Coordinates of C-alpha atoms in Angstrom, one line a residue:
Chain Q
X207 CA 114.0 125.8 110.1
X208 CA 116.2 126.5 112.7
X209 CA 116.0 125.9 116.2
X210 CA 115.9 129.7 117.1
X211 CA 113.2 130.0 115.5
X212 CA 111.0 127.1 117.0
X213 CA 112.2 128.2 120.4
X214 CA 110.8 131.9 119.4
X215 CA 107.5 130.3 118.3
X216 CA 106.8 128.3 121.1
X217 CA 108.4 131.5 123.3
X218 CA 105.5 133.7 121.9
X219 CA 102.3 131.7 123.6
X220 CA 103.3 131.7 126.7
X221 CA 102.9 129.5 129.5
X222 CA 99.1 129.6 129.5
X223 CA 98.1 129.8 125.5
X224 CA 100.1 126.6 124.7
X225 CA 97.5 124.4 124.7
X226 CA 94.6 126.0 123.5
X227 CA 96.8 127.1 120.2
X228 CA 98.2 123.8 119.7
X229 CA 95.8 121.1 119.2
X230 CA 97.5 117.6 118.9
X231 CA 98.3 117.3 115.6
X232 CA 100.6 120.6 115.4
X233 CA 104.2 120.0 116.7
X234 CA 104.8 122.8 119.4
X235 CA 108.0 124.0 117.5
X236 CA 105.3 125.2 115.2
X237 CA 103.4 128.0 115.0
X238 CA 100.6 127.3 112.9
X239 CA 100.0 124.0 110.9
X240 CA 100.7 126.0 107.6
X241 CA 104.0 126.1 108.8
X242 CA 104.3 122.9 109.8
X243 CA 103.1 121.5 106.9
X244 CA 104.9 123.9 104.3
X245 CA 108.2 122.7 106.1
X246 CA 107.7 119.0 105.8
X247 CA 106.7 119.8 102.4
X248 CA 110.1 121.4 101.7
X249 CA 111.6 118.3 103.4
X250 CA 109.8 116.3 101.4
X251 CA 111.1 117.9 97.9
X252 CA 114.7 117.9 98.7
X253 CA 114.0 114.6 99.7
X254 CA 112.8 113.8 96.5
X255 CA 115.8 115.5 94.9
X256 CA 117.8 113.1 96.0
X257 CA 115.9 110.5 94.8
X258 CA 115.6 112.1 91.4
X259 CA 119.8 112.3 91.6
X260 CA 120.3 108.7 92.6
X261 CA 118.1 107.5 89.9
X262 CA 120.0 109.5 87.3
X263 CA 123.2 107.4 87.9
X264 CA 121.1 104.6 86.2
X265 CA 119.7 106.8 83.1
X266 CA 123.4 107.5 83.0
X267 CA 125.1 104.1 82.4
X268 CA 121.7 103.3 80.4
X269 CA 122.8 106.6 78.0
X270 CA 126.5 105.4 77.7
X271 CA 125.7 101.6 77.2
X272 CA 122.9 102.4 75.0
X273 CA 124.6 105.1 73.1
X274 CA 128.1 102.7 72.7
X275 CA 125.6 99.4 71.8
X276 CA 122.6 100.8 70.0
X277 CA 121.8 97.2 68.5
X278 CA 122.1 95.6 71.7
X279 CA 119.4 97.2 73.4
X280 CA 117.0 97.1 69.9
X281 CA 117.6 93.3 69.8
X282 CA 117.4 92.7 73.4
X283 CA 114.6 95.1 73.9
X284 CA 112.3 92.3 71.7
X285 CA 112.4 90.3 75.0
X286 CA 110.7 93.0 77.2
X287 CA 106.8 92.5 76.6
X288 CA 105.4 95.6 75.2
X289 CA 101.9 95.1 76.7
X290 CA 102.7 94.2 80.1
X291 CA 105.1 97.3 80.1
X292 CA 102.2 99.3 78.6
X293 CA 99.5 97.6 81.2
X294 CA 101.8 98.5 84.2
X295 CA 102.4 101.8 82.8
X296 CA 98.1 102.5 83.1
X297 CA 98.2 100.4 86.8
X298 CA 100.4 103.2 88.2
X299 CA 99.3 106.2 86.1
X300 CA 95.5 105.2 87.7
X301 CA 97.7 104.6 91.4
X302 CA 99.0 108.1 91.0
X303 CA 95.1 108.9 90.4
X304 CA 93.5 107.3 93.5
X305 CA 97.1 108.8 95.3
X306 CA 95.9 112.3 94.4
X307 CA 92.6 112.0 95.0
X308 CA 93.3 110.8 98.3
X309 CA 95.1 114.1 99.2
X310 CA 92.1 115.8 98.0
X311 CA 89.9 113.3 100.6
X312 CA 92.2 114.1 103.3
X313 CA 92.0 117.9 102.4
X314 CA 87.9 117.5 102.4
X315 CA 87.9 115.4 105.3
X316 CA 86.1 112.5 103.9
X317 CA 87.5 109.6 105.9
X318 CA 85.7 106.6 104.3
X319 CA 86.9 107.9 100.5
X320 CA 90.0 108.6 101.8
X321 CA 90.7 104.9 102.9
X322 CA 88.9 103.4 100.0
X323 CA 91.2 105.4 97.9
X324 CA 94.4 104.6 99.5
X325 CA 93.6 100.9 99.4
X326 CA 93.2 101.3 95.4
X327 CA 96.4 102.8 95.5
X328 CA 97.9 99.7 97.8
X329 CA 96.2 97.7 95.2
X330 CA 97.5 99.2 92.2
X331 CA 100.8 99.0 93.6
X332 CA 100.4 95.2 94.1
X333 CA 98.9 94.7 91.0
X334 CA 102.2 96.1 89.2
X335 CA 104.3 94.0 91.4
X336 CA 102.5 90.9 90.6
X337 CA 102.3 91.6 86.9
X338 CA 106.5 92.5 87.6
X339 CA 106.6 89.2 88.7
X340 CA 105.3 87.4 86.2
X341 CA 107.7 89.6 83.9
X342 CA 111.1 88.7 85.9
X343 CA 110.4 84.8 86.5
X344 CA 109.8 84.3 82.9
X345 CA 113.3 86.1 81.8
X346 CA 115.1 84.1 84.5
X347 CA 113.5 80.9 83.2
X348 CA 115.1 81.7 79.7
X349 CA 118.7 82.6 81.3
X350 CA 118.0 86.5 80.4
X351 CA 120.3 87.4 83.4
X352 CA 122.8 90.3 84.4
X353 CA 125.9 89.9 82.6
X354 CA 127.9 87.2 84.1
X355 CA 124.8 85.0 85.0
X356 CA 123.5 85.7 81.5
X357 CA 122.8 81.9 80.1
X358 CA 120.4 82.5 77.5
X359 CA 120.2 79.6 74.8
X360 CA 118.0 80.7 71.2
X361 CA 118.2 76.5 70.8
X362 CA 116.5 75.8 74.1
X363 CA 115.2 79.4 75.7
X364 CA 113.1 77.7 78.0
X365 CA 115.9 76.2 80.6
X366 CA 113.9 72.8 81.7
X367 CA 116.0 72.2 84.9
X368 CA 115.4 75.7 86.2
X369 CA 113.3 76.1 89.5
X370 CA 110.1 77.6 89.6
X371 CA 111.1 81.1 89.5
X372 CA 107.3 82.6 90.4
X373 CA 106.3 80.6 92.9
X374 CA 109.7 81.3 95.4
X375 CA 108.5 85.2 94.0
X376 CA 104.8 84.6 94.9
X377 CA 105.6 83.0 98.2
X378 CA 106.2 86.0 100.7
X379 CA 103.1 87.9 98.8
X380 CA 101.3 84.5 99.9
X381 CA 102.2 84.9 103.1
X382 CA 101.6 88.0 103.8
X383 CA 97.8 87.3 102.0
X384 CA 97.9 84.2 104.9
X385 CA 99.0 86.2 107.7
X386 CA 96.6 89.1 106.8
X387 CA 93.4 87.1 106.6
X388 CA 94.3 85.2 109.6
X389 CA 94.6 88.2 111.6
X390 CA 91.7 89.9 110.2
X391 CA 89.6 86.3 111.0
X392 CA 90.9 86.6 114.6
X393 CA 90.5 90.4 114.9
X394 CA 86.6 89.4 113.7
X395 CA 86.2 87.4 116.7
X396 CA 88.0 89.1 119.3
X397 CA 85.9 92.4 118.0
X398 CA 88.3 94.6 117.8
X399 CA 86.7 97.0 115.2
X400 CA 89.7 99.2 114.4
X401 CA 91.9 95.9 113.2
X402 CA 89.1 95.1 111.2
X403 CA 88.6 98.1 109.9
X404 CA 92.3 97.9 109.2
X405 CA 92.5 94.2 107.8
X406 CA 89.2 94.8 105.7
X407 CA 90.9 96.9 103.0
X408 CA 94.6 95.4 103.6
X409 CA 92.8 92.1 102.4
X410 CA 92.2 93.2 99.1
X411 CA 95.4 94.7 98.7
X412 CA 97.6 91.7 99.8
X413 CA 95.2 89.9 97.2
X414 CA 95.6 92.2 94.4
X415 CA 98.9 90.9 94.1
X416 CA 97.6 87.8 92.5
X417 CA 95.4 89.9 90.2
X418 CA 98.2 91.0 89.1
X419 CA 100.2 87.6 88.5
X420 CA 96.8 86.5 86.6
X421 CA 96.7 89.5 84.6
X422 CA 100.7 88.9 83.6
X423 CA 100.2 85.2 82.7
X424 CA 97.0 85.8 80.5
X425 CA 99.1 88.8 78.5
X426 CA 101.7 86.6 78.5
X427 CA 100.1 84.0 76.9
X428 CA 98.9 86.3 74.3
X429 CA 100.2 86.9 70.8
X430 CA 103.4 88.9 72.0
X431 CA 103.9 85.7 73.4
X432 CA 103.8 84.1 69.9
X433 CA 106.0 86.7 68.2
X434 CA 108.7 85.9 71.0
X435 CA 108.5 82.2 70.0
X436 CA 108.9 82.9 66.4
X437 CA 112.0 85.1 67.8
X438 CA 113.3 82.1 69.3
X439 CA 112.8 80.1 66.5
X440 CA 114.2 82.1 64.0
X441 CA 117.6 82.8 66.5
X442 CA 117.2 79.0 67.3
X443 CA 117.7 77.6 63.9
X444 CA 120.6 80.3 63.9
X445 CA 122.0 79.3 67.2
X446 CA 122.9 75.8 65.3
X447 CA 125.6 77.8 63.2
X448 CA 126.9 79.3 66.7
X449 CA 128.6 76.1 67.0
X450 CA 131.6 76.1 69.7
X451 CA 134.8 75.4 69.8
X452 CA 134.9 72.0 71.2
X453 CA 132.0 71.0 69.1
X454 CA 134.3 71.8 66.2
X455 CA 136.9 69.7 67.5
X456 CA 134.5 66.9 67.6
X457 CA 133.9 66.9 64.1
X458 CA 135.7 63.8 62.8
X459 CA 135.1 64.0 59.2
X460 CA 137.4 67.2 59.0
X461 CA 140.7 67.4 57.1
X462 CA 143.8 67.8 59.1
X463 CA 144.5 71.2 57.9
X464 CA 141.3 72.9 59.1
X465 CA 141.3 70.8 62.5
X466 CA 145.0 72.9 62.6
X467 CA 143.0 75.6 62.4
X468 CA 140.3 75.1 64.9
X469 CA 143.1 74.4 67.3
X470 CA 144.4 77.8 66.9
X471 CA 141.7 79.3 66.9
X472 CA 140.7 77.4 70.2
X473 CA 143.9 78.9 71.6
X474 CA 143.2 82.8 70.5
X475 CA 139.2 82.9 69.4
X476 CA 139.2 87.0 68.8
X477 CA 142.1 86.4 65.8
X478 CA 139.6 87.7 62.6
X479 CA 142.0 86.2 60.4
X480 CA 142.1 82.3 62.0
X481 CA 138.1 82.8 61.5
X482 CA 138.5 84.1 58.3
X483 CA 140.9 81.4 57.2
X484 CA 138.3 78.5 58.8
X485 CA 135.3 80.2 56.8
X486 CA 137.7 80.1 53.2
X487 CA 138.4 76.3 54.6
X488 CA 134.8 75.2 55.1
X489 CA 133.5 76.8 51.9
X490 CA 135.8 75.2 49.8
X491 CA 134.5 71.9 51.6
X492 CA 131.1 73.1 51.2
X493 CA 131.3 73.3 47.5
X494 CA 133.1 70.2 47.1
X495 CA 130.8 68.4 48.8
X496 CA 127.7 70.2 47.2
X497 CA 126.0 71.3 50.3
X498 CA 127.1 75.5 49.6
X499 CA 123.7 75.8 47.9
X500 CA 121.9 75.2 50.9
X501 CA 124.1 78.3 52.2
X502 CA 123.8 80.8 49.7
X503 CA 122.7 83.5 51.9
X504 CA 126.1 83.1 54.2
X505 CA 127.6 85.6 51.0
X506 CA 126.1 88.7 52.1
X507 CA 126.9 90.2 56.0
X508 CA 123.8 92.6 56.3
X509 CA 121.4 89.7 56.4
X510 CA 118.8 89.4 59.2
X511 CA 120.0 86.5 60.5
X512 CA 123.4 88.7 61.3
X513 CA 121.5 90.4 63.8
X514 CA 120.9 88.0 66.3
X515 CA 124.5 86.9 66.4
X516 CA 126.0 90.6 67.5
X517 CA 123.8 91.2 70.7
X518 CA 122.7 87.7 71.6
X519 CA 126.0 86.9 73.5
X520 CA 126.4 86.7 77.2
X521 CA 128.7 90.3 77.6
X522 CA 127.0 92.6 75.5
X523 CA 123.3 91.3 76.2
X524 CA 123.9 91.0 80.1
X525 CA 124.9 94.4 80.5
X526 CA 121.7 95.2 78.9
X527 CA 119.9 93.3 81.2
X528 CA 121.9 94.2 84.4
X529 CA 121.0 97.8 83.5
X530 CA 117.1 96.3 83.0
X531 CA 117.1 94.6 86.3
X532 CA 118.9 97.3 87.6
X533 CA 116.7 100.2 86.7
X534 CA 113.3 98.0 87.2
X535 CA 114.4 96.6 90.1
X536 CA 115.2 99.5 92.5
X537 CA 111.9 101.1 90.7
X538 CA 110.2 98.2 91.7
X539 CA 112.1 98.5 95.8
X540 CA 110.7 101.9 95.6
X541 CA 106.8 100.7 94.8
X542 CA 107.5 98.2 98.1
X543 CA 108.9 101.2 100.0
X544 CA 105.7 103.3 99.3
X545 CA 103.6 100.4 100.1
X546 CA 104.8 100.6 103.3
X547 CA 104.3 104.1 104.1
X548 CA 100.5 104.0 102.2
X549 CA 100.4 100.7 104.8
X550 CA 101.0 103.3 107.7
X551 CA 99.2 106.0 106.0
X552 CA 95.9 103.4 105.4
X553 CA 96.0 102.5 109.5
X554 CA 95.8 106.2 110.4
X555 CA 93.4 107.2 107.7
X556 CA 91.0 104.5 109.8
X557 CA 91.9 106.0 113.2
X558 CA 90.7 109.6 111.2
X559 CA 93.9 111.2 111.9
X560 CA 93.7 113.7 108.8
X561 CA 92.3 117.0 108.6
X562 CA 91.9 119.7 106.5
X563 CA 94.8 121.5 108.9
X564 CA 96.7 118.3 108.6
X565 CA 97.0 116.2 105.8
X566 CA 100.5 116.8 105.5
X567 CA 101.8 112.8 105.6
X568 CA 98.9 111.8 102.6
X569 CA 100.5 114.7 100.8
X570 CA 104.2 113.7 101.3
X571 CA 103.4 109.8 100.5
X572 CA 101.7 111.1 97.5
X573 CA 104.8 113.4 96.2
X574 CA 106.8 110.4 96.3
X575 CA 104.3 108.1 94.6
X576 CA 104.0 110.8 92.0
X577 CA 107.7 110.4 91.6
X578 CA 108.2 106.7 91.4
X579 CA 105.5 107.0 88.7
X580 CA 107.4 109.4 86.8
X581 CA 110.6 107.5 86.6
X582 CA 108.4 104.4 85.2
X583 CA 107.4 107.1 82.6
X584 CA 110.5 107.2 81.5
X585 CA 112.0 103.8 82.0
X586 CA 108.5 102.3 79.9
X587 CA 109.5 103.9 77.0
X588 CA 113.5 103.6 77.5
X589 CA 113.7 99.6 77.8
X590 CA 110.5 98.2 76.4
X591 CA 110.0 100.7 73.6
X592 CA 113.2 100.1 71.2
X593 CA 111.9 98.4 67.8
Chain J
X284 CA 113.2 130.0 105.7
X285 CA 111.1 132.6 108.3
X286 CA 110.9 135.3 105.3
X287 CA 109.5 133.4 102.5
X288 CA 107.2 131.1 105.1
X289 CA 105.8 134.5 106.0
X290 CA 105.4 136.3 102.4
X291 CA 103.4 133.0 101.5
X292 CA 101.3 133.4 104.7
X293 CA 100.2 136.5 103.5
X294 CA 98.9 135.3 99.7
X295 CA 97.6 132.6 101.6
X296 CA 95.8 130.7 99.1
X297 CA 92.1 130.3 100.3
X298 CA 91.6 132.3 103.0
X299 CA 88.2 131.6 103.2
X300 CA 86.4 131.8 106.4
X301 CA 88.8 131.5 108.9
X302 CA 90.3 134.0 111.2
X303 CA 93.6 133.5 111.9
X304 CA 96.4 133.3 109.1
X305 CA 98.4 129.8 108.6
X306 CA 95.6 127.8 109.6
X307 CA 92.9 127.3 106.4
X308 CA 95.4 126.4 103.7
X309 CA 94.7 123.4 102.3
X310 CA 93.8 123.5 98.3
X311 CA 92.0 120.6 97.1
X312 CA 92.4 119.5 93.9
X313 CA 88.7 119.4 91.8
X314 CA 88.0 116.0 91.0
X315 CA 87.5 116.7 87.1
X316 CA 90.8 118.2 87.0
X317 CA 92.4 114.8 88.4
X318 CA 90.0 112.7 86.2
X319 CA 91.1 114.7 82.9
X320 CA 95.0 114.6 83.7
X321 CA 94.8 111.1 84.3
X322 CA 93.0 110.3 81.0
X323 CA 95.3 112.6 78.9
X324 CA 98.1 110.7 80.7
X325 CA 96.4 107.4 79.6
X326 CA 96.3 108.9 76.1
X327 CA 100.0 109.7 75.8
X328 CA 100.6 106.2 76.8
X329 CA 98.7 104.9 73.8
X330 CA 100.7 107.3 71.7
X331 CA 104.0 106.5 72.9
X332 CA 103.0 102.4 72.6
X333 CA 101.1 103.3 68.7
X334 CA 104.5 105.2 67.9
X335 CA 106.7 102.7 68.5
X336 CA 105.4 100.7 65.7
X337 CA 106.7 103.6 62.8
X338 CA 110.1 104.5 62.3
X339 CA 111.2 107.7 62.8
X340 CA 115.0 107.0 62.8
X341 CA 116.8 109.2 65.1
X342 CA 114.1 111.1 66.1
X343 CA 112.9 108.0 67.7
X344 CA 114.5 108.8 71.2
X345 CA 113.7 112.3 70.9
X346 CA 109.7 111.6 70.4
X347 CA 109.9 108.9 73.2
X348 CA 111.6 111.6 75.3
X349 CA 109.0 114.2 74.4
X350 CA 106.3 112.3 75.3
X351 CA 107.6 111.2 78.4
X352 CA 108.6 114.5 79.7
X353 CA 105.1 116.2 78.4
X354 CA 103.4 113.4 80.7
X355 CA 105.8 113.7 83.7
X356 CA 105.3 118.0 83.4
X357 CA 101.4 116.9 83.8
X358 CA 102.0 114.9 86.4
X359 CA 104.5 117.2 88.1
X360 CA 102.0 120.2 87.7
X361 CA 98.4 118.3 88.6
X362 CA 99.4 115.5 90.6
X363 CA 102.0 116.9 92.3
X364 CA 100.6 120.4 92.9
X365 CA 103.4 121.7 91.4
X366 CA 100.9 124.2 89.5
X367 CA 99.7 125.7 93.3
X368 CA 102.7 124.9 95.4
X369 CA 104.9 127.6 96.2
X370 CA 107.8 128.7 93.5
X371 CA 110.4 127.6 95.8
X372 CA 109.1 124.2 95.6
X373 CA 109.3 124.6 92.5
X374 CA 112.6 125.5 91.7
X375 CA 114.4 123.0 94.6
X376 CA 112.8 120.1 92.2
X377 CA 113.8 122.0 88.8
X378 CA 117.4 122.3 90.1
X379 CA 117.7 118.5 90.3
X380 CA 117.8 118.3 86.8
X381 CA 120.2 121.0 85.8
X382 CA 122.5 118.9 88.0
X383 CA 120.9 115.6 86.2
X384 CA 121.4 117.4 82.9
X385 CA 125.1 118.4 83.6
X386 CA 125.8 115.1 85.0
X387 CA 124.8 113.0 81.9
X388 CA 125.8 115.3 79.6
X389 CA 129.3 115.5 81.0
X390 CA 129.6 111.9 81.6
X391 CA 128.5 110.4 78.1
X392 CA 130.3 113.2 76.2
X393 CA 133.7 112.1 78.4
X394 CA 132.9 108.2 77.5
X395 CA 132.1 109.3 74.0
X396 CA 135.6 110.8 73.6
X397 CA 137.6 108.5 75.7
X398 CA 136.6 104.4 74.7
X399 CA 134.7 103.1 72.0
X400 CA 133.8 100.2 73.8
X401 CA 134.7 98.9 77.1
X402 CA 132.2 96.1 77.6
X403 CA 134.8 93.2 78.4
X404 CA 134.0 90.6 76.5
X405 CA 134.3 87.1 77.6
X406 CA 131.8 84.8 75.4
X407 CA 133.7 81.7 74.6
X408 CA 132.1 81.4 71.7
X409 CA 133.7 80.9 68.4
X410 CA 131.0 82.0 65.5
X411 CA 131.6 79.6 62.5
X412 CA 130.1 81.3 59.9
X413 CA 128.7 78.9 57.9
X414 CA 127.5 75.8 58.6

């Protein structure tokens, strides 16, 4: 759209015309709201090529990591929840609904629908974020962090001294549910029927946040939840062989010649053959003490209880989960983004700003809620679905 | 811009009862249509979730991927009006995956040839192998 061309358009009706052609809703660079609307529309698109571009960056390191570490992201994968993932995946698939719907509304000038419908979309939107949250507090109560922050004990997942991760996450959403009510309440008695009309639906979205958190705790509590424990169990009992070094060197009923051996290995812990030399020095003890029954299965290295060893540890786990948090958690900036605008868009759906000439906003909100939707199409399947 | 904004004036797409061009062009979507996208969306889901429990070895990623991209093409065509918009649209959203495509493709063939594994690590852990 270039400016010659606007200043042609507007040229063309004249001093007296220009009113009469352009009711309010229709820019005056424009000539017609088909235009108007078809060039947003194109703005809106490369807009969201960018946005499928930026995105791809994450897919990207998520390919190399996952293509370098396959059994990192199986193992750690076990610790996404399969049916909240699958639960949030319907929440926005039904958002992406109501979102479409609502263009139709606004095409069909239905006001009433129209805001009904965007407020299910709101809602939806908060839904996911409050079953998100429930998902995120509970991975940073077991020390599932990005790499470097990555603390996760099988022994003890559930860290007892940690805060309360979901209330410091519920509290804005609590706020904002406060501060919405409060001004609806006082809206109500200063009768000011717009805010109400506003506040009404905003209500129940600020609220379906904590459907959301209910929803999360009661799948959480569910039998995924008791396959996790028996995870954590089954890693726990193995976590007692991941003893460290200076646990080692607290052993007192060690001969001399395998303490030497700790100590070197204390000083260079990747040398294979140190290890190697300590495992030769422990069986021997093992057998002469008669405890290497007990740890017959120690023979073979393909053994399940192998697995938990290669991906459990703090580097190659926490880049899985700094690409998890990472990936979710701009998705999940993105949903907050487009609450926003549906926020804006809810307000002038009330003032009946829409028509079937212009519906252009509904229709560029909904483009990108379509797209947020499809990335968590993809990232569902990518992070929660590895066996 | 001007040329192809006026060759889709003139196919405008319901052109119904109004007189001037560029002013009826909204195209709602039918409600049923909406309705039966989303439930065959809802359906892939279950499929992708039910698949997850067989093994398919290596075709694992490739299923997952088909699914996903089959739900994202419905969503792209029905939701997004994709199917009704104009080709140009069209091809400005298609050509952000060629360069998605290339992108990838170049940079985890590169990795694949240059480092085996450059996670640092830095557990201090020392794994005694048996106990």
């Amino acid at each position: 759209m270039s400016t010659f061309e606007a200043d042609s358009a507007t040229d063309s009706h004249g001093a007296h015309g220009h009113d009469h052609d352009h009711p309010k809703f229709l820019a005056h660079h424009f000539e017609t709201p088909e235009q108007q609307y078809d060039s947003g529309k194109l703005g809106t698109w490369v807009f969201l090529v960018t946005e499928v571009l930026f995105f791809s960056g994450m897919f990207c390191a998520y390919a190399i990591f996952r293509m370098l570490r396959p059994e990192v992201f199986e193992g750690c994968s076990q610790f996404l929840n399969t049916k909240l993932g699958a639960i949030n995946t319907g929440v926005l698939l039904f958002s992406s609904l109501t979102m479409a719907w609502a263009v139709r509304c606004a095409q069909t000038e239905e006001y009433r629908k129209l805001t009904a419908m965007l407020a299910s979309t709101l809602s939806c939107a908060m839904i996911f974020l409050g079953v998100k949250a429930i998902e995120y507090s509970h991975k940073w109560e077991m020390g599932l962090l990005p790499a470097g922050m990555f603390s996760y004990d099988p022994a003890h997942p559930h860290h007892a001294d940690s805060p309360n991760y979901l209330v410091w996450i519920c509290l804005p959403f609590a706020l904002a549910l406060v501060g919405v009510v409060v001004w609806l309440i006082s809206a109500a008695l200063q009768g000011n029927k717009f805010q109400v009309a506003c506040l009404k639906p905003l209500t129940v979205v600020a609220f379906s946040f904590f459907i959301g958190v209910g929803l999360g705790t009661f799948l959480e509590s569910g039998d995924s939840g008791e396959t996790h424990a028996t995870t954590h169990h089954e890693s726990g009992e193995h976590a007692l062989e991941l003893a460290s070094t200076s646990s080692l060197l607290g052993r007192e009923d060690r001969g001399a010649t395998e303490f030497g051996v700790i100590e070197r290995l204390a000083g260079d812990a990747t040398n294979s053959g140190l290890k190697n030399e300590l495992e030769a020095l422990e069986a021997q003890a093992e057998i002469a003490s008669g405890s290497a029954i007990l740890n017959d299965s120690a023979d073979s290295d393909a053994t399940i209880q192998k697995a938990p060893r290669d991906f459990l540890t703090p580097s190659r786990a926490g880049v899985f989960f700094s690409i998890y948090y990472c990936m979710t958690g701009i998705h999940a900036i993105h949903i907050l983004a487009g609450i926003g605008v549906l926020v804006w868009l809810l307000v002038r759906s009330v003032r009946q700003d829409f028509n079937r000439q212009y519906f252009g906003p509904v229709d560029y909100v909904g483009l990108y809620w379509h797209l947020v939707d499809l990335i968590w199409i993809y990232l569902f399947p990518l992070l929660y679905l590895i066996r | 811009m001007s040329a192809h904004d006026h060759a889709a004036d003139a196919h405008s797409v319901s052109g119904d009862h109004h007189e001037q061009d560029g002013w009826d062009f909204a195209h709602p979507m039918p409600v049923p249509m909406l309705l039966a996208v989303f439930i065959a969306l809802v359906i892939l889901t279950v499929i992708t979730v039910a698949q997850a429990s067989f093994d398919f070895g290596s075709y694992d990623v490739a299923i997952v991927m088909g699914i996903a991209t089959v739900k994202a093409i419905l969503v792209g065509l029905f939701f997004m009006h994709l199917l009704y918009d104009k080709l140009f649209n069209l091809a400005v959203f298609l050509s952000a995956f060629v360069f998605v495509g290339l992108f990838v493709i170049l940079t985890v063939s590169d990795s694949r040839l240059t480092s085996k594994d450059f996670i640092p690590v830095d557990d201090a852990v020392v794994v005694s192998p048996t106990e």
